[in-house]
Short mmCIF file of C-alpha atoms in Angstrom, two decimals:
data_model
loop_
_atom_site.label_atom_id
_atom_site.label_comp_id
_atom_site.label_asym_id
_atom_site.label_seq_id
_atom_site.Cartn_x
_atom_site.Cartn_y
_atom_site.Cartn_z
CA MET A 1 -8.13 -29.19 5.41
CA THR A 2 -6.04 -26.12 4.52
CA ASN A 3 -2.34 -26.47 5.27
CA GLN A 4 -0.87 -24.02 7.76
CA ARG A 5 2.66 -22.68 7.92
CA TYR A 6 4.30 -20.13 10.20
CA VAL A 7 6.05 -17.28 8.37
CA PHE A 8 8.43 -14.79 9.95
CA PHE A 9 9.61 -11.46 8.57
CA LEU A 10 12.86 -10.57 10.34
CA SER A 11 14.80 -7.33 10.16
CA ASP A 12 17.27 -5.12 12.01
CA GLY A 13 15.06 -2.23 10.86
CA THR A 14 11.32 -1.83 10.49
CA GLY A 15 10.69 -5.09 8.66
CA ILE A 16 8.75 -3.35 5.88
CA THR A 17 11.04 -4.60 3.12
CA ALA A 18 10.91 -8.20 4.35
CA GLU A 19 7.11 -8.00 4.61
CA THR A 20 6.79 -6.59 1.09
CA LEU A 21 9.16 -9.09 -0.50
CA GLY A 22 7.92 -12.13 1.38
CA GLY A 23 4.27 -11.18 1.29
CA THR A 24 4.35 -10.74 -2.49
CA ILE A 25 5.91 -14.15 -3.01
CA LEU A 26 3.44 -15.87 -0.68
CA THR A 27 0.42 -14.56 -2.62
CA GLN A 28 1.24 -17.22 -5.20
CA PHE A 29 0.30 -20.01 -2.76
CA GLU A 30 -3.37 -19.53 -1.96
CA GLN A 31 -3.83 -23.11 -0.73
CA ILE A 32 -1.65 -22.44 2.34
CA ASP A 33 -2.87 -20.63 5.46
CA PHE A 34 0.19 -18.57 6.37
CA LYS A 35 0.46 -17.40 9.99
CA LYS A 36 2.58 -14.28 9.57
CA THR A 37 4.65 -12.56 12.24
CA THR A 38 6.95 -9.55 11.81
CA LEU A 39 9.88 -9.21 14.22
CA PRO A 40 11.63 -5.84 13.62
CA PHE A 41 14.73 -4.24 15.14
CA ILE A 42 16.71 -7.43 15.71
CA ASN A 43 19.89 -5.40 16.09
CA SER A 44 21.90 -7.30 18.69
CA PRO A 45 23.19 -10.87 19.08
CA ASP A 46 20.98 -11.39 22.15
CA LYS A 47 17.86 -10.38 20.25
CA ALA A 48 18.88 -12.65 17.39
CA ARG A 49 19.37 -15.63 19.72
CA ASN A 50 15.99 -14.99 21.39
CA THR A 51 14.40 -14.89 17.95
CA VAL A 52 15.98 -18.21 17.00
CA ASP A 53 14.73 -19.80 20.23
CA TYR A 54 11.19 -18.58 19.53
CA ILE A 55 11.16 -19.82 15.94
CA ASN A 56 12.64 -23.18 16.95
CA HIS A 57 9.96 -23.58 19.62
CA LEU A 58 7.23 -23.20 17.00
CA ALA A 59 9.12 -25.40 14.57
CA SER A 60 9.08 -28.22 17.14
CA GLN A 61 5.28 -28.13 17.16
CA GLY A 62 4.64 -28.66 13.46
CA SER A 63 5.80 -27.81 9.96
CA ARG A 64 9.09 -26.02 9.37
CA PRO A 65 8.55 -22.23 9.39
CA ILE A 66 9.55 -19.95 6.53
CA VAL A 67 11.73 -16.95 7.33
CA PHE A 68 12.21 -13.84 5.16
CA SER A 69 15.09 -11.77 6.46
CA THR A 70 16.60 -8.38 5.65
CA THR A 71 19.41 -8.12 8.18
CA VAL A 72 22.53 -6.20 7.21
CA SER A 73 24.85 -7.44 9.98
CA ASP A 74 26.74 -10.59 9.03
CA GLU A 75 26.97 -11.57 12.72
CA ILE A 76 23.23 -11.24 13.36
CA ARG A 77 22.35 -12.91 10.08
CA GLY A 78 24.68 -15.79 10.97
CA ILE A 79 22.82 -16.32 14.25
CA LEU A 80 19.39 -16.10 12.64
CA ARG A 81 20.42 -18.58 9.97
CA GLN A 82 20.68 -21.24 12.69
CA CYS A 83 16.89 -21.34 13.14
CA GLN A 84 15.10 -24.52 12.14
CA ALA A 85 13.35 -22.94 9.17
CA LEU A 86 13.61 -22.23 5.49
CA PHE A 87 15.80 -19.11 5.76
CA LEU A 88 15.66 -16.62 2.88
CA ASP A 89 17.68 -13.41 3.22
CA LEU A 90 17.62 -10.53 0.74
CA PHE A 91 21.22 -9.53 1.43
CA ASP A 92 22.49 -13.10 1.11
CA THR A 93 20.79 -13.38 -2.26
CA TYR A 94 21.65 -10.09 -3.93
CA LEU A 95 24.45 -8.25 -2.13
CA PRO A 96 27.44 -10.40 -3.26
CA SER A 97 26.42 -10.16 -6.91
CA ILE A 98 25.96 -6.38 -6.75
CA GLU A 99 29.28 -5.92 -4.93
CA ALA A 100 31.00 -7.97 -7.61
CA GLU A 101 29.34 -6.00 -10.40
CA LEU A 102 30.21 -2.60 -8.91
CA GLY A 103 33.64 -3.58 -7.64
CA LEU A 104 32.74 -2.13 -4.24
CA LYS A 105 31.95 -3.39 -0.77
CA SER A 106 28.60 -2.35 0.69
CA ILE A 107 28.56 -0.13 3.78
CA HIS A 108 26.59 -2.71 5.83
CA LEU A 109 24.56 -0.03 7.56
CA ALA A 110 21.15 -1.00 8.94
CA GLY A 111 17.98 1.05 8.57
CA ARG A 112 18.79 2.68 5.24
CA ALA A 113 15.65 1.64 3.34
CA HIS A 114 13.05 3.24 5.62
CA GLY A 115 15.09 5.58 7.77
CA LEU A 116 16.10 9.21 7.35
CA ALA A 117 19.14 8.52 5.18
CA ASP A 118 17.48 10.43 2.33
CA ALA A 119 16.22 13.62 3.97
CA ARG A 120 14.98 15.18 0.71
CA ARG A 121 12.71 12.27 -0.12
CA TYR A 122 11.51 11.99 3.46
CA ASN A 123 10.57 15.69 3.61
CA ALA A 124 8.83 15.47 0.24
CA ARG A 125 6.71 12.57 1.47
CA ILE A 126 5.75 14.47 4.62
CA ASP A 127 4.77 17.53 2.55
CA ALA A 128 2.66 15.31 0.29
CA MET A 129 0.99 13.68 3.31
CA ASN A 130 0.13 17.06 4.83
CA PHE A 131 -1.36 18.16 1.51
CA ALA A 132 -3.44 14.97 1.24
CA MET A 133 -4.80 15.31 4.76
CA GLU A 134 -5.66 19.00 4.37
CA HIS A 135 -7.58 18.39 1.15
CA ASP A 136 -9.15 15.03 2.03
CA ASP A 137 -12.72 14.63 0.76
CA GLY A 138 -12.84 18.21 -0.55
CA GLN A 139 -12.58 19.79 2.91
CA SER A 140 -10.14 22.40 1.53
CA THR A 141 -9.73 23.83 -1.95
CA ARG A 142 -6.62 25.88 -1.17
CA ASP A 143 -3.81 25.38 -3.71
CA MET A 144 -5.72 22.62 -5.50
CA ALA A 145 -3.67 23.36 -8.63
CA LYS A 146 -0.65 22.06 -6.74
CA ALA A 147 -2.08 18.53 -6.84
CA ASP A 148 -0.44 15.95 -9.10
CA VAL A 149 -3.69 13.98 -9.21
CA ILE A 150 -7.24 14.49 -7.90
CA LEU A 151 -9.27 11.36 -7.24
CA ILE A 152 -13.01 11.73 -7.76
CA ALA A 153 -15.72 9.20 -7.01
CA PRO A 154 -18.99 8.63 -5.18
CA SER A 155 -18.66 8.17 -1.45
CA ARG A 156 -16.86 5.04 -0.14
CA CYS A 157 -15.12 3.98 -3.35
CA GLY A 158 -11.64 4.08 -1.81
CA LYS A 159 -10.54 7.65 -2.48
CA THR A 160 -9.01 8.50 0.90
CA PRO A 161 -6.82 5.42 1.51
CA THR A 162 -5.49 5.60 -2.05
CA THR A 163 -4.70 9.29 -1.72
CA LEU A 164 -2.84 8.75 1.55
CA TYR A 165 -0.90 5.81 0.11
CA LEU A 166 0.20 7.83 -2.93
CA ALA A 167 1.40 10.59 -0.62
CA LEU A 168 3.17 8.52 2.02
CA GLN A 169 4.64 5.84 -0.21
CA HIS A 170 5.46 7.83 -3.32
CA GLY A 171 5.56 11.49 -2.28
CA ILE A 172 2.82 12.36 -4.78
CA PHE A 173 0.64 15.40 -4.11
CA ALA A 174 -2.70 13.63 -4.32
CA THR A 175 -6.09 14.71 -3.08
CA ASN A 176 -9.67 13.58 -3.50
CA PHE A 177 -13.06 15.11 -4.04
CA PRO A 178 -16.49 13.49 -3.59
CA LEU A 179 -19.06 13.37 -6.36
CA THR A 180 -22.38 14.30 -4.77
CA GLU A 181 -25.80 13.24 -6.00
CA GLU A 182 -26.23 16.74 -7.43
CA ASP A 183 -23.00 16.42 -9.42
CA LEU A 184 -24.06 13.03 -10.71
CA GLU A 185 -27.55 14.19 -11.72
CA SER A 186 -26.26 17.26 -13.55
CA GLN A 187 -23.36 15.35 -15.10
CA LYS A 188 -21.06 18.24 -14.26
CA MET A 189 -17.85 18.47 -12.28
CA PRO A 190 -17.93 20.13 -8.85
CA GLY A 191 -17.35 23.86 -9.24
CA SER A 192 -14.19 23.72 -7.12
CA LEU A 193 -12.58 21.54 -9.81
CA ASN A 194 -13.18 23.89 -12.72
CA GLY A 195 -10.07 23.96 -14.88
CA LEU A 196 -8.60 20.92 -13.13
CA THR A 197 -10.25 18.12 -15.12
CA SER A 198 -6.91 17.10 -16.64
CA LYS A 199 -5.64 16.26 -13.14
CA CYS A 200 -8.64 14.09 -12.27
CA PHE A 201 -8.82 10.32 -12.06
CA GLY A 202 -12.06 8.49 -11.35
CA LEU A 203 -12.83 5.51 -9.16
CA THR A 204 -15.88 3.29 -9.39
CA SER A 205 -16.95 0.03 -7.76
CA GLU A 206 -19.46 -2.81 -7.97
CA PRO A 207 -22.97 -1.99 -6.67
CA GLU A 208 -23.00 -4.96 -4.29
CA ARG A 209 -19.59 -4.05 -2.86
CA LEU A 210 -20.52 -0.40 -2.41
CA HIS A 211 -23.82 -1.42 -0.80
CA GLN A 212 -21.92 -3.62 1.67
CA VAL A 213 -19.43 -0.89 2.59
CA ARG A 214 -22.07 1.81 2.99
CA THR A 215 -24.34 -0.47 5.03
CA GLU A 216 -21.59 -0.83 7.61
CA ARG A 217 -21.66 2.95 7.98
CA ARG A 218 -25.38 3.75 7.64
CA PRO A 219 -27.49 0.57 7.77
CA GLY A 220 -30.99 0.83 6.35
CA SER A 221 -30.45 4.24 4.73
CA LYS A 222 -31.20 5.29 1.16
CA TYR A 223 -27.50 6.18 0.93
CA ALA A 224 -26.61 2.51 1.48
CA SER A 225 -29.41 0.95 -0.58
CA LEU A 226 -28.43 -1.20 -3.54
CA PRO A 227 -30.50 0.84 -6.07
CA GLN A 228 -28.87 4.07 -4.89
CA CYS A 229 -25.39 2.57 -5.11
CA ALA A 230 -26.06 1.23 -8.60
CA TYR A 231 -27.44 4.60 -9.72
CA GLU A 232 -24.48 6.59 -8.43
CA LEU A 233 -21.96 4.25 -10.03
CA ARG A 234 -23.74 4.40 -13.42
CA GLN A 235 -23.83 8.18 -13.28
CA ALA A 236 -20.20 8.40 -12.23
CA GLU A 237 -19.03 6.24 -15.13
CA SER A 238 -21.17 8.31 -17.50
CA LEU A 239 -19.53 11.50 -16.21
CA TYR A 240 -16.03 10.05 -16.54
CA ARG A 241 -16.69 9.07 -20.15
CA LYS A 242 -18.35 12.39 -20.97
CA LEU A 243 -15.33 14.37 -19.73
CA ASN A 244 -12.72 11.83 -20.89
CA ILE A 245 -11.52 11.20 -17.33
CA PRO A 246 -9.63 7.91 -16.91
CA PHE A 247 -11.11 5.60 -14.28
CA ILE A 248 -10.87 2.12 -12.81
CA ASN A 249 -13.11 -0.20 -10.82
CA SER A 250 -11.60 -0.41 -7.33
CA ALA A 251 -13.94 -3.09 -5.96
CA ASN A 252 -11.47 -5.98 -6.03
CA MET A 253 -8.18 -4.10 -6.06
CA SER A 254 -5.71 -3.28 -3.31
CA ILE A 255 -4.63 0.31 -2.76
CA GLU A 256 -1.20 -0.68 -4.07
CA GLU A 257 -2.72 -1.87 -7.35
CA ILE A 258 -4.99 1.17 -7.63
CA SER A 259 -2.07 3.51 -6.98
CA ALA A 260 0.15 1.79 -9.53
CA MET A 261 -2.51 2.11 -12.23
CA ILE A 262 -3.10 5.78 -11.40
CA MET A 263 0.63 6.50 -11.55
CA GLN A 264 0.94 4.74 -14.88
CA GLU A 265 -2.08 6.47 -16.42
CA LYS A 266 -1.02 9.91 -15.18
CA THR A 267 2.70 9.27 -15.83
CA LEU A 268 3.52 10.09 -12.20
CA ARG A 269 6.83 9.11 -10.67
CA ARG A 270 7.72 8.62 -7.04
CA THR A 271 9.77 11.33 -5.37
CA GLN A 272 13.48 10.76 -5.79
CA GLY A 273 16.34 12.01 -3.67
#
């Protein structure tokens, strides 16, 4: 029987950093069924004590929970550390060493990682998100030359979520354009992308995976049939190779992995402040 373990991501902010750090580490232990809970905005001693009570209650029912924490306040972190769990805190681990190296004390201000502390980067990400939404799936061709990257692929290969992730997470002006059956038969790029081939990046998939995804949308249709999916993917890969467009198979990849490979291939960098 698969082992189970409660995992908590605690933060005095959104909890995104704790989730990312802890979640990445836990992927290395596939034999454990982790029951994950994120508890954000623990920004007062009362909230911290309530959190400890909750974790201790679950700890009394089984295995010791694992806690990933990113709490800036020494007082709140001290309370949370009293929980009956394996307590791992990012600031405990790294902050003293960095302070010693820099010869400075940190400002101990919560909410800096995902707040509005860096207005320039925040605004750039919002601009990139607006661009991605306006141009999603080829619905607008206005200012296409402004794009840092244009994802192209047959329908349902993961273009939209990857585009939105690149925009929101990295501030990259990304958009996507569908390859229709006509494009694939003619082995030519859509006319709206003339002169923009150098900005393009292709996605493909496995026929069985694409068949499954399309069937959820249009069951029993030619669009979702396995032969049609296999045909479109073959033609797409042929087009990518013909025009020297880099591409990857997205079937078994997360949007984070897809985005990282696109950024590396296209030498794109996240927006900096």
